[in-house]
Coordinates of N, CA and C in Angstrom, one line a residue:
M790 N -25.0 4.6 40.4 CA -25.7 3.5 39.7 C -25.2 3.2 38.3
L791 N -24.5 4.2 37.7 CA -23.9 4.0 36.4 C -22.9 2.9 36.4
L792 N -22.1 2.8 37.4 CA -21.1 1.7 37.4 C -21.8 0.4 37.5
A793 N -22.8 0.3 38.3 CA -23.5 -1.0 38.4 C -24.2 -1.4 37.1
L794 N -24.7 -0.4 36.4 CA -25.4 -0.7 35.1 C -24.3 -1.1 34.1
L795 N -23.2 -0.5 34.1 CA -22.2 -0.9 33.1 C -21.7 -2.3 33.4
M796 N -21.5 -2.6 34.7 CA -21.0 -3.9 35.0 C -22.0 -5.0 34.8
C797 N -23.3 -4.7 35.0 CA -24.3 -5.7 34.8 C -24.5 -6.0 33.3
Y798 N -24.4 -5.0 32.5 CA -24.6 -5.2 31.0 C -23.4 -6.0 30.5
A799 N -22.2 -5.7 30.9 CA -21.0 -6.4 30.5 C -21.1 -7.9 31.0
G800 N -21.6 -8.1 32.2 CA -21.8 -9.4 32.7 C -22.8 -10.2 32.0
F801 N -23.9 -9.7 31.7 CA -24.9 -10.4 30.9 C -24.5 -10.7 29.5
T802 N -23.7 -9.8 28.9 CA -23.2 -10.0 27.6 C -22.2 -11.1 27.6
A803 N -21.3 -11.2 28.6 CA -20.4 -12.3 28.7 C -21.1 -13.6 28.9
L804 N -22.2 -13.6 29.7 CA -23.0 -14.9 29.8 C -23.7 -15.3 28.5
C805 N -24.1 -14.3 27.8 CA -24.7 -14.5 26.5 C -23.7 -15.1 25.5
L806 N -22.5 -14.6 25.5 CA -21.5 -15.1 24.6 C -20.9 -16.5 25.0
S807 N -21.3 -16.9 26.2 CA -20.8 -18.2 26.6 C -21.7 -19.4 26.1
T808 N -22.7 -19.0 25.3 CA -23.5 -20.0 24.6 C -23.0 -20.2 23.2
D809 N -23.2 -21.4 22.7 CA -22.7 -21.7 21.3 C -23.4 -20.8 20.3
R810 N -24.7 -20.7 20.4 CA -25.4 -19.9 19.4 C -25.0 -18.5 19.3
H811 N -25.0 -17.8 20.4 CA -24.7 -16.3 20.4 C -23.2 -16.1 20.1
H812 N -22.4 -17.0 20.6 CA -20.9 -16.8 20.3 C -20.7 -16.9 18.8
G813 N -21.3 -17.9 18.2 CA -21.1 -18.1 16.8 C -21.7 -17.0 15.9
E814 N -22.9 -16.5 16.3 CA -23.5 -15.4 15.6 C -22.8 -14.1 15.7
L815 N -22.3 -13.8 16.9 CA -21.7 -12.5 17.2 C -20.2 -12.4 16.9
L816 N -19.5 -13.5 17.2 CA -18.0 -13.4 17.0 C -17.5 -14.3 15.9
H817 N -18.4 -15.0 15.2 CA -18.1 -15.8 14.1 C -16.9 -16.7 14.3
S818 N -16.8 -17.4 15.5 CA -15.8 -18.3 15.8 C -16.4 -19.5 16.6
K819 N -15.7 -20.5 16.7 CA -16.1 -21.7 17.5 C -15.8 -21.5 19.0
L820 N -16.7 -21.8 19.8 CA -16.5 -21.6 21.3 C -15.8 -22.8 21.8
T821 N -14.6 -22.6 22.5 CA -13.9 -23.6 23.1 C -14.4 -23.7 24.6
S822 N -14.0 -24.9 25.2 CA -14.5 -25.1 26.6 C -13.8 -24.1 27.5
K823 N -12.5 -23.7 27.3 CA -11.8 -22.8 28.1 C -12.5 -21.4 28.0
R824 N -12.8 -21.0 26.8 CA -13.4 -19.7 26.6 C -14.8 -19.6 27.2
R825 N -15.5 -20.8 27.1 CA -16.9 -20.8 27.7 C -16.8 -20.6 29.2
L826 N -15.8 -21.3 29.8 CA -15.6 -21.2 31.2 C -15.2 -19.8 31.6
G827 N -14.3 -19.2 30.9 CA -13.9 -17.9 31.2 C -15.0 -16.8 31.0
L828 N -15.8 -17.0 30.0 CA -16.9 -16.1 29.8 C -18.0 -16.2 30.9
R829 N -18.3 -17.5 31.3 CA -19.2 -17.7 32.4 C -18.7 -17.1 33.7
L830 N -17.5 -17.4 34.0 CA -16.9 -16.9 35.2 C -16.8 -15.4 35.3
G831 N -16.4 -14.8 34.2 CA -16.3 -13.4 34.1 C -17.7 -12.7 34.2
G832 N -18.7 -13.3 33.5 CA -20.0 -12.8 33.6 C -20.6 -12.8 35.0
W833 N -20.5 -14.0 35.7 CA -21.0 -14.0 37.0 C -20.3 -13.1 38.0
L834 N -19.0 -13.0 37.8 CA -18.2 -12.1 38.7 C -18.6 -10.7 38.5
L835 N -18.8 -10.3 37.3 CA -19.3 -8.9 37.0 C -20.6 -8.6 37.6
L836 N -21.5 -9.6 37.5 CA -22.9 -9.4 38.1 C -22.8 -9.3 39.6
I837 N -22.0 -10.2 40.2 CA -21.9 -10.2 41.7 C -21.1 -8.9 42.1
A838 N -20.1 -8.5 41.4 CA -19.3 -7.3 41.8 C -20.1 -6.1 41.6
A839 N -21.2 -6.1 40.8 CA -22.0 -4.9 40.6 C -22.8 -4.5 41.9
I840 N -22.9 -5.4 42.8 CA -23.5 -5.1 44.1 C -22.8 -4.0 44.8
W841 N -21.4 -4.1 44.7 CA -20.6 -3.1 45.5 C -20.9 -1.7 45.2
P842 N -20.9 -1.2 43.9 CA -21.3 0.2 43.8 C -22.7 0.6 44.1
A843 N -23.6 -0.3 44.0 CA -25.0 -0.1 44.3 C -25.1 0.1 45.8
V844 N -24.5 -0.8 46.6 CA -24.6 -0.7 48.1 C -23.8 0.5 48.6
L845 N -22.7 0.8 47.9 CA -21.9 2.0 48.3 C -22.6 3.3 48.1
A846 N -23.4 3.3 47.1 CA -24.1 4.6 46.7 C -25.4 4.8 47.6
A847 N -26.0 3.7 48.0 CA -27.4 3.9 48.6 C -27.5 3.1 49.9
G848 N -26.5 2.4 50.4 CA -26.7 1.6 51.6 C -27.2 0.2 51.2
W849 N -27.2 -0.7 52.2 CA -27.6 -2.1 51.9 C -29.1 -2.2 51.5
S850 N -30.0 -1.6 52.3 CA -31.4 -1.8 52.0 C -31.8 -1.3 50.6
Q851 N -31.5 0.0 50.3 CA -31.9 0.5 49.0 C -30.9 0.1 47.9
G852 N -29.7 -0.1 48.2 CA -28.7 -0.5 47.2 C -29.0 -1.9 46.6
L853 N -29.5 -2.8 47.4 CA -29.9 -4.1 46.8 C -31.1 -4.0 45.9
V854 N -32.0 -3.1 46.3 CA -33.2 -2.9 45.4 C -32.8 -2.3 44.1
E855 N -31.9 -1.3 44.2 CA -31.4 -0.6 43.0 C -30.6 -1.6 42.1
W856 N -29.8 -2.5 42.8 CA -29.1 -3.4 42.0 C -30.0 -4.4 41.2
C857 N -31.1 -4.8 41.9 CA -32.1 -5.7 41.2 C -32.7 -4.9 40.0
A858 N -33.0 -3.7 40.2 CA -33.5 -2.9 39.1 C -32.5 -2.7 37.9
V859 N -31.3 -2.5 38.3 CA -30.2 -2.4 37.3 C -30.0 -3.7 36.5
L860 N -30.1 -4.8 37.3 CA -30.0 -6.1 36.6 C -31.1 -6.3 35.6
M861 N -32.3 -6.0 36.0 CA -33.4 -6.1 35.0 C -33.3 -5.2 33.8
L862 N -32.9 -3.9 34.1 CA -32.7 -3.0 33.0 C -31.6 -3.4 32.0
S863 N -30.5 -3.9 32.5 CA -29.4 -4.3 31.6 C -29.8 -5.6 30.8
A864 N -30.5 -6.5 31.5 CA -30.9 -7.7 30.8 C -31.9 -7.4 29.7
L865 N -32.8 -6.4 30.0 CA -33.8 -6.0 29.0 C -33.2 -5.4 27.8
L866 N -32.2 -4.5 28.1 CA -31.5 -3.8 27.0 C -30.8 -4.9 26.1
L867 N -30.2 -5.8 26.7 CA -29.5 -6.9 25.9 C -30.5 -7.7 25.1
V868 N -31.6 -8.1 25.7 CA -32.6 -8.9 25.1 C -33.2 -8.2 23.9
L869 N -33.4 -6.9 24.1 CA -34.0 -6.1 23.0 C -33.0 -5.8 21.8
L870 N -31.7 -5.7 22.2 CA -30.7 -5.4 21.1 C -30.3 -6.7 20.3
L871 N -30.2 -7.8 21.0 CA -29.7 -9.0 20.3 C -30.4 -9.4 19.0
P872 N -31.7 -9.4 19.0 CA -32.3 -9.8 17.7 C -32.2 -8.8 16.6
Y873 N -32.2 -7.5 16.9 CA -32.3 -6.5 15.9 C -30.9 -5.8 15.6
R874 N -30.1 -5.6 16.6 CA -28.8 -5.0 16.5 C -27.7 -5.7 17.3
P875 N -27.4 -6.9 16.8 CA -26.4 -7.7 17.6 C -25.0 -7.1 17.7
R876 N -24.6 -6.4 16.6 CA -23.3 -5.8 16.7 C -23.3 -4.6 17.7
L877 N -24.4 -3.9 17.7 CA -24.5 -2.8 18.7 C -24.4 -3.3 20.1
A878 N -25.0 -4.5 20.3 CA -25.0 -5.1 21.7 C -23.5 -5.4 22.1
L879 N -22.7 -5.9 21.1 CA -21.3 -6.1 21.4 C -20.5 -4.8 21.6
I880 N -20.8 -3.9 20.8 CA -20.1 -2.6 20.9 C -20.4 -1.9 22.3
L881 N -21.7 -2.0 22.7 CA -22.0 -1.4 24.0 C -21.4 -2.2 25.2
A882 N -21.2 -3.5 25.0 CA -20.5 -4.2 26.1 C -19.1 -3.8 26.2
G883 N -18.4 -3.7 25.0 CA -17.0 -3.2 25.0 C -16.9 -1.8 25.6
L884 N -17.8 -0.9 25.2 CA -17.8 0.4 25.8 C -18.0 0.4 27.3
S885 N -18.9 -0.4 27.7 CA -19.2 -0.5 29.2 C -18.0 -1.0 29.9
L886 N -17.2 -1.9 29.4 CA -16.0 -2.3 30.0 C -15.0 -1.2 30.1
L887 N -14.9 -0.4 29.0 CA -13.9 0.7 28.9 C -14.4 1.9 29.8
A888 N -15.7 2.1 30.0 CA -16.1 3.2 30.8 C -16.2 2.8 32.3
S889 N -16.2 1.6 32.6 CA -16.3 1.2 34.0 C -15.2 1.8 34.9
P890 N -13.9 1.8 34.6 CA -13.0 2.5 35.4 C -13.2 4.0 35.6
V891 N -13.7 4.6 34.6 CA -14.0 6.0 34.7 C -15.2 6.3 35.7
A892 N -16.2 5.4 35.6 CA -17.3 5.5 36.5 C -16.9 5.1 37.9
A893 N -15.9 4.2 38.1 CA -15.4 3.9 39.4 C -14.7 5.1 40.0
L894 N -13.9 5.8 39.2 CA -13.2 7.0 39.7 C -14.2 8.1 40.1
A895 N -15.3 8.2 39.3 CA -16.3 9.2 39.7 C -17.0 8.8 40.9
L896 N -17.1 7.6 41.2 CA -17.8 7.1 42.4 C -17.1 7.5 43.7
S897 N -15.8 7.4 43.7 CA -15.0 7.7 44.9 C -14.6 9.1 45.1

């Protein structure tokens, strides 16, 4: 479940950064249309790909339920961090992307 959590958090952060407001606040740069498209595509792909480790760990019936729980937990974490610790939210997203390959190796 750790891999699914890391992927979901990174995916939601990418979707968050694809908005003008959060991109400007967190990265202090102007959002281009190519970057917006890349962030949206990357975010949705990470969220969809997070189904794989959840199903692999617990089967289709329980894995999808756990994936939904991980989606809610990662979104809640991001929503709680953004107003109070926005830089920490970005740091955690970067760390989750770096830790995902390690979690994938531990899964297999």
